[in-house]
Structures are given as structure tokens and as C-alpha cells.
mmCIF file of C-alpha atoms in Angstrom:
data_model
loop_
_atom_site.group_PDB
_atom_site.id
_atom_site.type_symbol
_atom_site.label_atom_id
_atom_site.label_comp_id
_atom_site.label_asym_id
_atom_site.label_seq_id
_atom_site.Cartn_x
_atom_site.Cartn_y
_atom_site.Cartn_z
ATOM 1 C CA UNK A 1 -102.724 -177.488 -111.991
ATOM 2 C CA UNK A 2 -101.958 -175.290 -109.107
ATOM 3 C CA UNK A 3 -98.628 -173.451 -108.587
ATOM 4 C CA UNK A 4 -98.152 -171.680 -105.326
ATOM 5 C CA UNK A 5 -97.421 -168.291 -104.594
ATOM 6 C CA UNK A 6 -93.912 -169.168 -103.106
ATOM 7 C CA UNK A 7 -93.395 -170.983 -106.791
ATOM 8 C CA UNK A 8 -94.253 -167.767 -108.495
ATOM 9 C CA UNK A 9 -92.515 -165.208 -106.724
ATOM 10 C CA UNK A 10 -89.000 -167.505 -106.678
ATOM 11 C CA UNK A 11 -89.664 -167.326 -110.785
ATOM 12 C CA UNK A 12 -89.862 -163.631 -110.530
ATOM 13 C CA UNK A 13 -87.603 -162.726 -108.292
ATOM 14 C CA UNK A 14 -84.905 -165.112 -109.790
ATOM 15 C CA UNK A 15 -85.484 -163.441 -113.152
ATOM 16 C CA UNK A 16 -85.303 -159.478 -111.715
ATOM 17 C CA UNK A 17 -82.164 -160.384 -110.122
ATOM 18 C CA UNK A 18 -80.764 -162.439 -112.396
ATOM 19 C CA UNK A 19 -79.925 -164.710 -109.560
ATOM 20 C CA UNK A 20 -81.014 -168.003 -107.898
ATOM 21 C CA UNK A 21 -79.119 -166.971 -104.651
ATOM 22 C CA UNK A 22 -80.333 -163.118 -104.533
ATOM 23 C CA UNK A 23 -83.147 -164.166 -104.729
ATOM 24 C CA UNK A 24 -83.126 -166.802 -101.968
ATOM 25 C CA UNK A 25 -81.538 -163.868 -99.698
ATOM 26 C CA UNK A 26 -84.704 -161.684 -100.375
ATOM 27 C CA UNK A 27 -87.077 -164.487 -99.698
ATOM 28 C CA UNK A 28 -84.952 -165.585 -96.735
ATOM 29 C CA UNK A 29 -84.810 -168.979 -97.880
ATOM 30 C CA UNK A 30 -81.340 -171.602 -99.164
ATOM 31 C CA UNK A 31 -80.709 -171.047 -102.974
ATOM 32 C CA UNK A 32 -81.096 -174.810 -103.115
ATOM 33 C CA UNK A 33 -84.951 -174.359 -102.148
ATOM 34 C CA UNK A 34 -85.356 -171.827 -104.910
ATOM 35 C CA UNK A 35 -83.617 -173.792 -107.465
ATOM 36 C CA UNK A 36 -85.331 -176.868 -106.465
ATOM 37 C CA UNK A 37 -88.878 -174.590 -106.526
ATOM 38 C CA UNK A 38 -87.949 -173.278 -110.156
ATOM 39 C CA UNK A 39 -87.113 -176.846 -111.057
ATOM 40 C CA UNK A 40 -90.040 -178.248 -110.196
ATOM 41 C CA UNK A 41 -92.177 -175.569 -111.844
ATOM 42 C CA UNK A 42 -90.457 -175.825 -115.195
ATOM 43 C CA UNK A 43 -91.457 -179.817 -114.839
ATOM 44 C CA UNK A 44 -94.933 -179.008 -113.960
ATOM 45 C CA UNK A 45 -95.213 -176.333 -116.740
ATOM 46 C CA UNK A 46 -93.057 -178.590 -119.295
ATOM 47 C CA UNK A 47 -90.917 -175.746 -120.182
ATOM 48 C CA UNK A 48 -87.307 -174.723 -119.578
ATOM 49 C CA UNK A 49 -87.233 -171.218 -117.798
ATOM 50 C CA UNK A 50 -83.648 -170.807 -117.440
ATOM 51 C CA UNK A 51 -80.674 -171.053 -119.251
ATOM 52 C CA UNK A 52 -78.094 -172.577 -116.514
ATOM 53 C CA UNK A 53 -75.156 -173.269 -118.729
ATOM 54 C CA UNK A 54 -73.638 -169.835 -117.748
ATOM 55 C CA UNK A 55 -72.104 -168.065 -114.773
ATOM 56 C CA UNK A 56 -75.900 -166.797 -113.835
ATOM 57 C CA UNK A 57 -79.261 -168.095 -115.074
ATOM 58 C CA UNK A 58 -80.699 -166.477 -118.524
ATOM 59 C CA UNK A 59 -84.071 -166.152 -118.931
ATOM 60 C CA UNK A 60 -85.178 -168.599 -121.678
ATOM 61 C CA UNK A 61 -87.378 -167.492 -124.434
ATOM 62 C CA UNK A 62 -90.354 -169.375 -123.045
ATOM 63 C CA UNK A 63 -89.174 -168.158 -119.823
ATOM 64 C CA UNK A 64 -89.704 -164.426 -120.938
ATOM 65 C CA UNK A 65 -92.523 -165.080 -122.322
ATOM 66 C CA UNK A 66 -94.391 -166.211 -119.224
ATOM 67 C CA UNK A 67 -92.762 -163.560 -117.260
ATOM 68 C CA UNK A 68 -95.308 -160.967 -117.084
ATOM 69 C CA UNK A 69 -98.078 -163.347 -116.718
ATOM 70 C CA UNK A 70 -96.479 -164.782 -113.354
ATOM 71 C CA UNK A 71 -95.817 -161.096 -112.423
ATOM 72 C CA UNK A 72 -100.216 -160.881 -113.504
ATOM 73 C CA UNK A 73 -101.083 -164.388 -111.415
ATOM 74 C CA UNK A 74 -98.905 -162.897 -108.312
ATOM 75 C CA UNK A 75 -101.109 -159.421 -108.682
ATOM 76 C CA UNK A 76 -104.219 -161.141 -108.735
ATOM 77 C CA UNK A 77 -103.353 -162.940 -105.768
ATOM 78 C CA UNK A 78 -102.763 -159.790 -104.172
ATOM 79 C CA UNK A 79 -105.910 -158.944 -104.700
ATOM 80 C CA UNK A 80 -107.873 -162.308 -103.063
ATOM 81 C CA UNK A 81 -105.849 -162.437 -100.411
ATOM 82 C CA UNK A 82 -106.441 -158.475 -99.599
ATOM 83 C CA UNK A 83 -110.257 -158.984 -99.918
ATOM 84 C CA UNK A 84 -110.441 -162.388 -97.811
ATOM 85 C CA UNK A 85 -108.624 -160.464 -95.079
ATOM 86 C CA UNK A 86 -111.051 -157.532 -95.049
ATOM 87 C CA UNK A 87 -113.931 -160.239 -94.320
ATOM 88 C CA UNK A 88 -112.263 -162.003 -91.825
ATOM 89 C CA UNK A 89 -111.072 -158.842 -90.042
ATOM 90 C CA UNK A 90 -109.921 -160.166 -86.575
ATOM 91 C CA UNK A 91 -107.071 -161.584 -84.604
ATOM 92 C CA UNK A 92 -104.751 -158.293 -84.731
ATOM 93 C CA UNK A 93 -103.364 -156.911 -81.414
ATOM 94 C CA UNK A 94 -100.932 -154.291 -83.212
ATOM 95 C CA UNK A 95 -100.229 -152.249 -86.235
ATOM 96 C CA UNK A 96 -97.226 -150.686 -87.433
ATOM 97 C CA UNK A 97 -96.982 -148.449 -90.333
ATOM 98 C CA UNK A 98 -93.926 -146.892 -91.788
ATOM 99 C CA UNK A 99 -94.698 -143.727 -93.861
ATOM 100 C CA UNK A 100 -92.825 -141.276 -96.269
ATOM 101 C CA UNK A 101 -93.232 -137.387 -95.423
ATOM 102 C CA UNK A 102 -94.698 -137.520 -99.090
ATOM 103 C CA UNK A 103 -98.008 -138.987 -98.053
ATOM 104 C CA UNK A 104 -100.304 -135.907 -97.376
ATOM 105 C CA UNK A 105 -100.853 -135.314 -93.331
ATOM 106 C CA UNK A 106 -104.639 -134.788 -94.164
ATOM 107 C CA UNK A 107 -105.381 -137.954 -95.562
ATOM 108 C CA UNK A 108 -103.137 -139.474 -92.413
ATOM 109 C CA UNK A 109 -104.982 -137.447 -89.828
ATOM 110 C CA UNK A 110 -108.727 -138.309 -91.652
ATOM 111 C CA UNK A 111 -107.472 -142.323 -91.665
ATOM 112 C CA UNK A 112 -106.314 -141.895 -87.916
ATOM 113 C CA UNK A 113 -109.754 -140.768 -86.812
ATOM 114 C CA UNK A 114 -111.533 -143.392 -88.994
ATOM 115 C CA UNK A 115 -109.382 -146.481 -87.176
ATOM 116 C CA UNK A 116 -109.516 -145.191 -83.804
ATOM 117 C CA UNK A 117 -113.326 -145.485 -84.673
ATOM 118 C CA UNK A 118 -112.934 -148.481 -86.383
ATOM 119 C CA UNK A 119 -110.248 -150.331 -83.967
ATOM 120 C CA UNK A 120 -110.664 -148.525 -80.307
ATOM 121 C CA UNK A 121 -108.746 -151.264 -78.788
ATOM 122 C CA UNK A 122 -106.026 -152.076 -81.318
ATOM 123 C CA UNK A 123 -102.189 -150.906 -81.044
ATOM 124 C CA UNK A 124 -101.247 -148.505 -83.391
ATOM 125 C CA UNK A 125 -97.550 -147.858 -83.960
ATOM 126 C CA UNK A 126 -96.303 -145.269 -87.094
ATOM 127 C CA UNK A 127 -92.814 -144.771 -88.431
ATOM 128 C CA UNK A 128 -91.334 -142.539 -90.903
ATOM 129 C CA UNK A 129 -89.001 -143.790 -93.826
ATOM 130 C CA UNK A 130 -87.969 -142.814 -97.266
ATOM 131 C CA UNK A 131 -87.922 -144.985 -100.230
ATOM 132 C CA UNK A 132 -85.629 -148.397 -99.812
ATOM 133 C CA UNK A 133 -86.082 -147.520 -95.969
ATOM 134 C CA UNK A 134 -89.697 -148.329 -96.112
ATOM 135 C CA UNK A 135 -89.188 -151.584 -98.560
ATOM 136 C CA UNK A 136 -86.591 -152.927 -96.129
ATOM 137 C CA UNK A 137 -88.659 -152.264 -93.097
ATOM 138 C CA UNK A 138 -91.731 -154.211 -94.731
ATOM 139 C CA UNK A 139 -89.454 -156.991 -95.632
ATOM 140 C CA UNK A 140 -87.706 -157.203 -92.328
ATOM 141 C CA UNK A 141 -91.645 -157.660 -90.745
ATOM 142 C CA UNK A 142 -90.799 -154.744 -88.541
ATOM 143 C CA UNK A 143 -93.982 -152.856 -90.256
ATOM 144 C CA UNK A 144 -96.782 -154.765 -92.189
ATOM 145 C CA UNK A 145 -97.787 -151.865 -94.221
ATOM 146 C CA UNK A 146 -95.915 -149.253 -95.894
ATOM 147 C CA UNK A 147 -96.292 -145.979 -97.384
ATOM 148 C CA UNK A 148 -93.941 -144.138 -100.232
ATOM 149 C CA UNK A 149 -93.634 -142.156 -103.070
ATOM 150 C CA UNK A 150 -93.928 -144.799 -105.938
ATOM 151 C CA UNK A 151 -91.143 -146.319 -107.459
ATOM 152 C CA UNK A 152 -90.545 -147.638 -110.757
ATOM 153 C CA UNK A 153 -90.878 -151.272 -110.117
ATOM 154 C CA UNK A 154 -90.577 -153.977 -107.042
ATOM 155 C CA UNK A 155 -89.556 -156.985 -106.580
ATOM 156 C CA UNK A 156 -91.534 -159.869 -106.796
ATOM 157 C CA UNK A 157 -91.553 -160.287 -102.690
ATOM 158 C CA UNK A 158 -93.200 -157.172 -102.442
ATOM 159 C CA UNK A 159 -96.936 -156.165 -103.226
ATOM 160 C CA UNK A 160 -97.898 -152.732 -103.907
ATOM 161 C CA UNK A 161 -100.560 -151.026 -104.818
ATOM 162 C CA UNK A 162 -100.819 -146.972 -106.154
ATOM 163 C CA UNK A 163 -103.488 -144.635 -103.782
ATOM 164 C CA UNK A 164 -105.877 -141.856 -105.148
ATOM 165 C CA UNK A 165 -103.903 -138.519 -104.791
ATOM 166 C CA UNK A 166 -100.099 -138.220 -105.858
ATOM 167 C CA UNK A 167 -97.954 -135.629 -104.555
ATOM 168 C CA UNK A 168 -96.358 -132.828 -105.596
ATOM 169 C CA UNK A 169 -92.469 -131.639 -104.738
ATOM 170 C CA UNK A 170 -91.153 -128.828 -105.859
ATOM 171 C CA UNK A 171 -87.480 -127.698 -105.431
ATOM 172 C CA UNK A 172 -87.387 -125.001 -102.432
ATOM 173 C CA UNK A 173 -84.390 -122.150 -100.456
ATOM 174 C CA UNK A 174 -84.865 -119.949 -98.025
ATOM 175 C CA UNK A 175 -86.052 -116.542 -99.061
ATOM 176 C CA UNK A 176 -82.215 -114.890 -97.882
ATOM 177 C CA UNK A 177 -80.274 -117.619 -100.076
ATOM 178 C CA UNK A 178 -79.426 -116.291 -103.536
ATOM 179 C CA UNK A 179 -81.101 -118.331 -105.828
ATOM 180 C CA UNK A 180 -84.383 -117.117 -104.208
ATOM 181 C CA UNK A 181 -83.351 -113.456 -105.968
ATOM 182 C CA UNK A 182 -83.108 -115.194 -109.834
ATOM 183 C CA UNK A 183 -86.407 -114.872 -111.805
ATOM 184 C CA UNK A 184 -85.234 -118.385 -113.598
ATOM 185 C CA UNK A 185 -83.271 -120.939 -112.258
ATOM 186 C CA UNK A 186 -81.129 -123.394 -114.736
ATOM 187 C CA UNK A 187 -78.919 -126.609 -113.657
ATOM 188 C CA UNK A 188 -75.562 -123.967 -113.507
ATOM 189 C CA UNK A 189 -77.273 -122.037 -111.195
ATOM 190 C CA UNK A 190 -78.301 -124.847 -108.936
ATOM 191 C CA UNK A 191 -74.302 -126.162 -109.045
ATOM 192 C CA UNK A 192 -73.094 -123.449 -107.767
ATOM 193 C CA UNK A 193 -74.919 -124.047 -104.568
ATOM 194 C CA UNK A 194 -75.070 -126.642 -101.998
ATOM 195 C CA UNK A 195 -77.712 -129.227 -102.607
ATOM 196 C CA UNK A 196 -79.737 -130.893 -99.766
ATOM 197 C CA UNK A 197 -80.462 -134.593 -101.154
ATOM 198 C CA UNK A 198 -82.694 -137.110 -99.361
ATOM 199 C CA UNK A 199 -80.366 -140.492 -98.509
ATOM 200 C CA UNK A 200 -82.462 -143.172 -97.071
ATOM 201 C CA UNK A 201 -79.945 -145.316 -94.778
ATOM 202 C CA UNK A 202 -80.812 -148.483 -96.786
ATOM 203 C CA UNK A 203 -80.369 -146.900 -100.428
ATOM 204 C CA UNK A 204 -77.088 -146.664 -101.993
ATOM 205 C CA UNK A 205 -75.117 -143.158 -101.996
ATOM 206 C CA UNK A 206 -75.736 -141.250 -105.735
ATOM 207 C CA UNK A 207 -72.552 -140.937 -107.261
ATOM 208 C CA UNK A 208 -70.195 -137.702 -107.039
ATOM 209 C CA UNK A 209 -71.612 -135.609 -109.780
ATOM 210 C CA UNK A 210 -70.067 -132.895 -108.627
ATOM 211 C CA UNK A 211 -72.253 -131.139 -106.468
ATOM 212 C CA UNK A 212 -71.771 -129.600 -103.296
ATOM 213 C CA UNK A 213 -73.928 -131.578 -101.290
ATOM 214 C CA UNK A 214 -75.567 -132.293 -97.648
ATOM 215 C CA UNK A 215 -77.888 -135.518 -97.638
ATOM 216 C CA UNK A 216 -80.622 -136.599 -94.697
ATOM 217 C CA UNK A 217 -82.793 -139.941 -94.277
ATOM 218 C CA UNK A 218 -85.910 -137.620 -94.213
ATOM 219 C CA UNK A 219 -87.775 -134.603 -95.929
ATOM 220 C CA UNK A 220 -88.425 -132.929 -92.269
ATOM 221 C CA UNK A 221 -84.993 -132.795 -91.824
ATOM 222 C CA UNK A 222 -84.141 -131.134 -95.117
ATOM 223 C CA UNK A 223 -86.894 -128.623 -94.804
ATOM 224 C CA UNK A 224 -85.491 -127.722 -91.491
ATOM 225 C CA UNK A 225 -81.622 -127.275 -93.422
ATOM 226 C CA UNK A 226 -83.414 -125.271 -96.294
ATOM 227 C CA UNK A 227 -85.010 -123.071 -93.760
ATOM 228 C CA UNK A 228 -81.247 -122.424 -91.839
ATOM 229 C CA UNK A 229 -80.430 -121.541 -95.719
ATOM 230 C CA UNK A 230 -77.618 -124.498 -95.827
ATOM 231 C CA UNK A 231 -78.994 -124.847 -99.807
ATOM 232 C CA UNK A 232 -81.780 -125.956 -101.960
ATOM 233 C CA UNK A 233 -83.988 -129.044 -101.559
ATOM 234 C CA UNK A 234 -87.060 -130.854 -103.688
ATOM 235 C CA UNK A 235 -89.167 -130.941 -101.137
ATOM 236 C CA UNK A 236 -93.555 -132.218 -101.106
ATOM 237 C CA UNK A 237 -95.506 -128.615 -101.209
ATOM 238 C CA UNK A 238 -97.949 -130.179 -98.418
ATOM 239 C CA UNK A 239 -94.451 -130.481 -95.519
ATOM 240 C CA UNK A 240 -93.799 -126.939 -96.929
ATOM 241 C CA UNK A 241 -97.236 -125.447 -96.353
ATOM 242 C CA UNK A 242 -97.320 -126.798 -92.876
ATOM 243 C CA UNK A 243 -93.653 -126.448 -91.894
ATOM 244 C CA UNK A 244 -91.421 -124.690 -93.950
ATOM 245 C CA UNK A 245 -91.936 -120.610 -92.948
ATOM 246 C CA UNK A 246 -89.211 -118.816 -94.745
ATOM 247 C CA UNK A 247 -89.185 -121.333 -97.451
ATOM 248 C CA UNK A 248 -90.052 -120.616 -101.436
ATOM 249 C CA UNK A 249 -90.028 -122.409 -104.328
ATOM 250 C CA UNK A 250 -87.476 -121.884 -107.412
ATOM 251 C CA UNK A 251 -88.589 -121.291 -110.583
ATOM 252 C CA UNK A 252 -87.361 -124.188 -112.717
ATOM 253 C CA UNK A 253 -88.502 -125.906 -115.895
ATOM 254 C CA UNK A 254 -90.015 -129.175 -115.005
ATOM 255 C CA UNK A 255 -90.973 -128.686 -111.289
ATOM 256 C CA UNK A 256 -93.014 -128.834 -109.627
ATOM 257 C CA UNK A 257 -93.295 -132.492 -110.602
ATOM 258 C CA UNK A 258 -96.052 -134.932 -109.527
ATOM 259 C CA UNK A 259 -95.270 -138.564 -107.921
ATOM 260 C CA UNK A 260 -97.804 -141.514 -107.245
ATOM 261 C CA UNK A 261 -98.041 -142.775 -103.643
ATOM 262 C CA UNK A 262 -97.386 -146.175 -103.127
ATOM 263 C CA UNK A 263 -98.697 -148.649 -100.331
ATOM 264 C CA UNK A 264 -96.491 -151.705 -100.066
ATOM 265 C CA UNK A 265 -96.397 -154.990 -97.978
ATOM 266 C CA UNK A 266 -94.619 -158.332 -97.979
ATOM 267 C CA UNK A 267 -95.782 -161.333 -100.055
ATOM 268 C CA UNK A 268 -94.178 -163.195 -97.159
ATOM 269 C CA UNK A 269 -96.280 -161.931 -94.454
ATOM 270 C CA UNK A 270 -99.829 -161.372 -96.065
ATOM 271 C CA UNK A 271 -101.755 -157.838 -94.340
ATOM 272 C CA UNK A 272 -104.205 -158.767 -91.258
ATOM 273 C CA UNK A 273 -107.511 -157.533 -91.297
ATOM 274 C CA UNK A 274 -106.744 -154.015 -89.378
ATOM 275 C CA UNK A 275 -103.933 -153.644 -92.538
ATOM 276 C CA UNK A 276 -105.962 -154.534 -95.345
ATOM 277 C CA UNK A 277 -109.074 -152.154 -93.438
ATOM 278 C CA UNK A 278 -106.222 -149.038 -93.999
ATOM 279 C CA UNK A 279 -105.156 -150.102 -97.215
ATOM 280 C CA UNK A 280 -109.287 -149.820 -98.306
ATOM 281 C CA UNK A 281 -109.743 -146.388 -96.904
ATOM 282 C CA UNK A 282 -106.459 -145.254 -98.097
ATOM 283 C CA UNK A 283 -107.329 -146.243 -101.733
ATOM 284 C CA UNK A 284 -110.785 -144.659 -101.791
ATOM 285 C CA UNK A 285 -109.839 -141.647 -100.489
#
């Protein structure tokens, strides 16, 4: 029995979002198409995957049992396609990447040098984004490949892999800030001063927790605000080391923190040869 990637993605995404219509919106298809794909999958498997008697579809016991295997199958297909695209390695005229400031610039610069030698005539466009902004650019097709701080999980329309080198974040303030004079910093101390918070364009605003807060969609903007003494911010250590003169880390339990860096791409738009090469190179570094 052959099960198409689109059918598996529809099943997984409908299970994750709890709605056929939400899965359709995410995949850019009609709800009727998603419903028909899942119904045909149930016929092929001889199992009912969703209970449809309520307002929203609910996974049956069989659906719950098969969901992890469906995710694993999608991941295996991603690996197969990536290898095939590396072997094909042709036809690309431009590559667009969207990068988080959590991705170490030293790794990026080394990749660029190798990329220029490997693809001397290929146009390259680099965008900057964080979290949901990266995912939105990849989903829309504006970027073929995105790099971002690792999320807990990704929707079924997004393929991902983790890069070899993680990043590290610490909380920073300007040396002239009152918090910089404390030998130990606690949450009560932080609440007395302005937080400089990352807020991507496509992410919902964080709930009001009573903190004084300024927000920006990039770590570099937050770094500049912190340098000017406007508050404290969680920032990538490499970014501060390169651009953050006058900033110092706050001595706080649990900080600094390590974050993994993930590469993401759309299962609706398989990677071309150049993007597959970049991904392989970043995974090896």
C-alpha cells in the first residue's frame, strides 16, 4: 500500500490542530480536500482515525496509536528527499535563507565561503527573522530554508532537523544599569525594571504579567536598547561578544541557557539542490 506524503501530512496536521479546516488553511487546501484525503486513508487502512460525531474531530484509539508512526514516516521521507536533492544538485537560480540571530555568525560565515566556491553563479538572499516569523516565511515560500532557535515541536507541514552546535542565551544589562550592581539577581529584582522582550511579527503578544516591557522583533534591536540602558534582555552570547560593548550578564540562577538551533523547510516545497547542500554543510559543522 502506498500512502502519499500529502495524505500523511493532512492526517498529522488535523490531529495536531484538532480541526480539518485548520489543517486545510495550514496546507493551503480546501477543507473538502483534507476531509476526503483522511477518509480515503481510513478506507485504505481499514480503520477509523477520527471520531466525527462532535463539533471537532477527535482521534480514535487507532488514530492515537498510528500518529507517532505517521510522524516517523514523514521524517523518513524528508531524509530520502534530502539525499535525492543532494544527488540531483541542479536547476537552482536563487536561494533565500531566513536566519535567527541565535545562529552563530562564525558558522554562517564559514558556510558562505564554502557556498561561494561551490555555487559561484547562484544568487543568494539572506533574511533575518525569529521564531514564528521564520516559520511564516518558509510556509509562504518566501524562503526555502530557515534557521531558528529550536521549538518544542513543529506542525506536520514543516520538516526540521537540529544543527550540531547549540547556542547560549544569557540575560544582559548595561554596566550603568542598577541591576548591574547586584551580586545576585532574582525575579523580584527583574520586575522592578523594564524587560526588553523578543516579539516576532507573527507571534501572538505575550500575556500581561505585570512587567514593564518594551518589545522588538529581533535580538539586535533588543541589544541596542539594552546598551542604551533601557532595560534587561535575554540575548545570544555570541551576539553580545561581537556587538554588545558595555553589556554585562546578570548573575541569576538558571542562566545562561543553552538552546538548540533547528533548520526548517516546507514539506509543500521540497528543498532544491543548493538548499540541501547548505543544510548538509550546517549539520556537519
